Amino acid sequence: MTHGFRTDTHAPYYNEERTWRDSLGQYALLPLRIFLGVTFIYAGLDKLTDSAFMKSSGSGSIGDMMRSVRDSSAIPALVDLSLKNPVGFGYAIAFGELAVGIGTLLGILARLAALGGALISLSLWLTVSWASDPYYYGNDLAYLMAWLPLVLAGASAFSVDAALRARRRQRAGGYR
């Protein structure tokens, strides 16, 4: 009896040609990587260039935003921690978003960058967007879920990580 599906779980790459499906698979996360990288770079730069945001109080400031979400957040203690130094917290978030965005876009320590993006999104979801009703109106949860495939897979194409892997493989004689 013949079945219409393949039972092997991996494509044999050593000394064999890749199929178009194998080649296409390595590019599957590239659009997500570009979107998240550009978005986080933009978010970090937006915070750093917004003079109202980097203040402990006032309209549009990080301090006022954190005070307004304190009672509705899932972890008020996390908000209290940020309120001890709201400007420092704002700079930490902005520089964290920049580092995550650059690492993701260029594929430098891509899994670590994606983990950083997931942690930023998780903390924002548990604080700023927690009170969104229904829950899917809060975009931080969607960002958290978008980071997870990159945490698991890393950057397989057009990345510094992939170039370094190829170089190590070449030095090792073609083996993984």
Coordinates of C-alpha atoms in Angstrom, one line a residue:
M1 CA 0.0 0.0 0.0
T2 CA 1.4 3.4 -1.0
H3 CA 0.9 6.5 1.1
G4 CA 0.8 10.0 -0.3
F5 CA 3.1 11.6 2.4
R6 CA 6.7 11.4 3.4
T7 CA 7.5 9.7 6.6
D8 CA 11.0 11.1 7.1
T9 CA 11.3 14.0 9.5
H10 CA 14.3 15.8 8.1
A11 CA 15.9 16.4 4.8
P12 CA 19.3 14.9 4.3
Y13 CA 21.5 17.9 3.5
Y14 CA 25.0 16.5 3.5
N15 CA 26.1 15.9 -0.1
E16 CA 22.6 16.0 -1.4
E17 CA 20.6 18.8 -3.1
R18 CA 17.9 20.6 -1.1
T19 CA 14.4 20.6 -2.5
W20 CA 12.6 23.8 -3.1
R21 CA 10.5 23.2 0.1
D22 CA 13.7 22.8 2.1
S23 CA 15.1 26.0 0.7
L24 CA 11.8 27.9 1.2
G25 CA 11.6 26.7 4.8
Q26 CA 14.8 28.5 5.8
Y27 CA 13.2 31.8 4.7
A28 CA 9.8 31.2 6.5
L29 CA 10.5 33.4 9.5
L30 CA 12.3 36.2 7.6
P31 CA 9.2 38.4 7.2
L32 CA 8.4 38.1 10.9
R33 CA 12.0 38.9 11.8
I34 CA 12.0 42.0 9.6
F35 CA 8.7 43.2 10.9
L36 CA 9.6 42.7 14.6
G37 CA 13.1 44.1 14.1
V38 CA 12.0 47.3 12.3
T39 CA 9.0 47.7 14.8
F40 CA 11.2 47.5 17.9
I41 CA 13.9 49.8 16.4
Y42 CA 11.2 52.3 15.6
A43 CA 9.6 51.9 19.1
G44 CA 13.0 52.5 20.8
L45 CA 13.8 55.5 18.7
D46 CA 10.4 56.9 19.1
K47 CA 10.7 56.8 22.9
L48 CA 14.2 58.3 22.8
T49 CA 13.2 61.2 20.6
D50 CA 10.0 62.0 22.4
S51 CA 10.9 64.6 25.0
A52 CA 7.5 64.3 26.8
F53 CA 7.9 60.5 27.2
M54 CA 11.2 60.6 29.1
K55 CA 9.9 62.5 32.1
S56 CA 8.6 61.3 35.5
S57 CA 5.4 63.3 35.2
G58 CA 3.4 65.3 32.7
S59 CA 1.2 64.5 29.7
G60 CA 2.6 61.6 27.7
S61 CA 5.3 60.8 30.2
I62 CA 6.4 57.3 31.2
G63 CA 5.7 58.1 34.8
D64 CA 2.1 59.2 34.2
M65 CA 1.5 56.1 31.9
M66 CA 2.8 53.8 34.6
R67 CA 0.8 55.4 37.4
S68 CA -2.4 55.2 35.2
V69 CA -2.0 51.4 34.7
R70 CA -0.8 50.5 38.2
D71 CA -4.2 49.5 39.6
S72 CA -5.3 47.5 36.6
S73 CA -2.0 45.6 35.9
A74 CA -1.6 41.9 36.6
I75 CA 1.6 42.6 38.6
P76 CA 1.3 46.0 40.4
A77 CA 4.7 45.4 42.1
L78 CA 6.4 45.5 38.7
V79 CA 4.8 48.9 38.0
D80 CA 5.8 50.1 41.5
L81 CA 9.4 49.0 40.7
S82 CA 9.3 51.1 37.5
L83 CA 7.9 54.1 39.4
K84 CA 10.9 54.2 41.6
N85 CA 12.8 55.7 38.7
P86 CA 10.4 56.2 35.7
V87 CA 13.0 58.0 33.5
G88 CA 15.6 55.3 34.1
F89 CA 12.9 52.6 33.3
G90 CA 11.9 54.5 30.2
Y91 CA 15.6 54.6 29.0
A92 CA 16.0 50.9 29.8
I93 CA 12.9 50.0 27.8
A94 CA 14.0 52.2 24.9
F95 CA 17.5 50.9 24.7
G96 CA 16.3 47.4 25.2
E97 CA 13.9 47.7 22.3
L98 CA 16.7 49.1 20.2
A99 CA 19.1 46.3 21.1
V100 CA 16.4 43.7 20.4
G101 CA 15.4 45.3 17.1
I102 CA 18.9 45.5 15.8
G103 CA 19.8 42.0 17.0
T104 CA 16.7 40.6 15.4
L105 CA 16.9 42.5 12.1
L106 CA 20.6 41.7 11.6
G107 CA 20.4 38.2 13.1
I108 CA 23.0 38.9 15.8
L109 CA 22.5 36.5 18.7
A110 CA 19.0 36.2 17.2
R111 CA 17.6 33.8 19.8
L112 CA 18.8 35.9 22.7
A113 CA 17.4 39.1 21.0
A114 CA 14.1 37.3 20.4
L115 CA 14.0 36.2 24.1
G116 CA 14.6 39.9 25.1
G117 CA 11.7 40.9 22.8
A118 CA 9.5 38.3 24.3
L119 CA 10.4 39.4 27.8
I120 CA 9.7 43.1 27.0
S121 CA 6.4 42.1 25.4
L122 CA 5.5 39.9 28.4
S123 CA 6.2 42.7 30.9
L124 CA 4.2 45.2 28.8
W125 CA 1.3 42.8 28.5
L126 CA 1.3 42.1 32.3
T127 CA 1.4 45.8 33.1
V128 CA 0.3 48.2 30.4
S129 CA -2.1 46.1 28.3
W130 CA -3.4 43.8 30.9
A131 CA -6.7 45.6 31.4
S132 CA -7.6 45.5 27.6
D133 CA -11.0 44.0 27.3
P134 CA -11.3 41.8 25.3
Y135 CA -7.8 40.6 25.8
Y136 CA -6.9 40.6 22.1
Y137 CA -7.2 44.4 22.0
G138 CA -3.9 44.5 23.8
N139 CA -1.2 44.2 21.2
D140 CA 1.6 43.2 23.6
L141 CA 0.2 39.6 23.8
A142 CA 0.3 39.3 20.0
Y143 CA 3.9 40.5 20.0
L144 CA 4.8 38.0 22.7
M145 CA 3.4 35.2 20.6
A146 CA 5.2 36.5 17.5
W147 CA 8.5 36.4 19.3
L148 CA 8.2 32.7 20.3
P149 CA 9.0 31.2 16.9
L150 CA 12.1 33.3 16.7
V151 CA 13.2 32.2 20.2
L152 CA 12.8 28.6 19.1
A153 CA 14.3 28.8 15.6
G154 CA 16.6 31.8 15.6
A155 CA 17.6 33.4 12.3
S156 CA 18.3 30.9 9.6
A157 CA 18.7 33.2 6.6
F158 CA 20.3 36.6 5.9
S159 CA 21.8 36.9 9.3
V160 CA 25.2 37.2 11.1
D161 CA 24.3 34.1 13.0
A162 CA 23.8 32.1 9.8
A163 CA 27.1 33.4 8.3
L164 CA 29.0 32.4 11.5
R165 CA 27.4 28.9 11.4
A166 CA 28.3 28.5 7.8
R167 CA 31.9 29.5 8.6
R168 CA 32.1 27.1 11.5
R169 CA 30.7 24.3 9.3
Q170 CA 33.2 25.0 6.6
R171 CA 36.1 24.9 9.0
A172 CA 34.8 21.6 10.4
G173 CA 34.8 20.0 7.0
G174 CA 31.2 20.4 6.0
Y175 CA 29.6 18.7 9.0
R176 CA 27.1 20.4 11.3

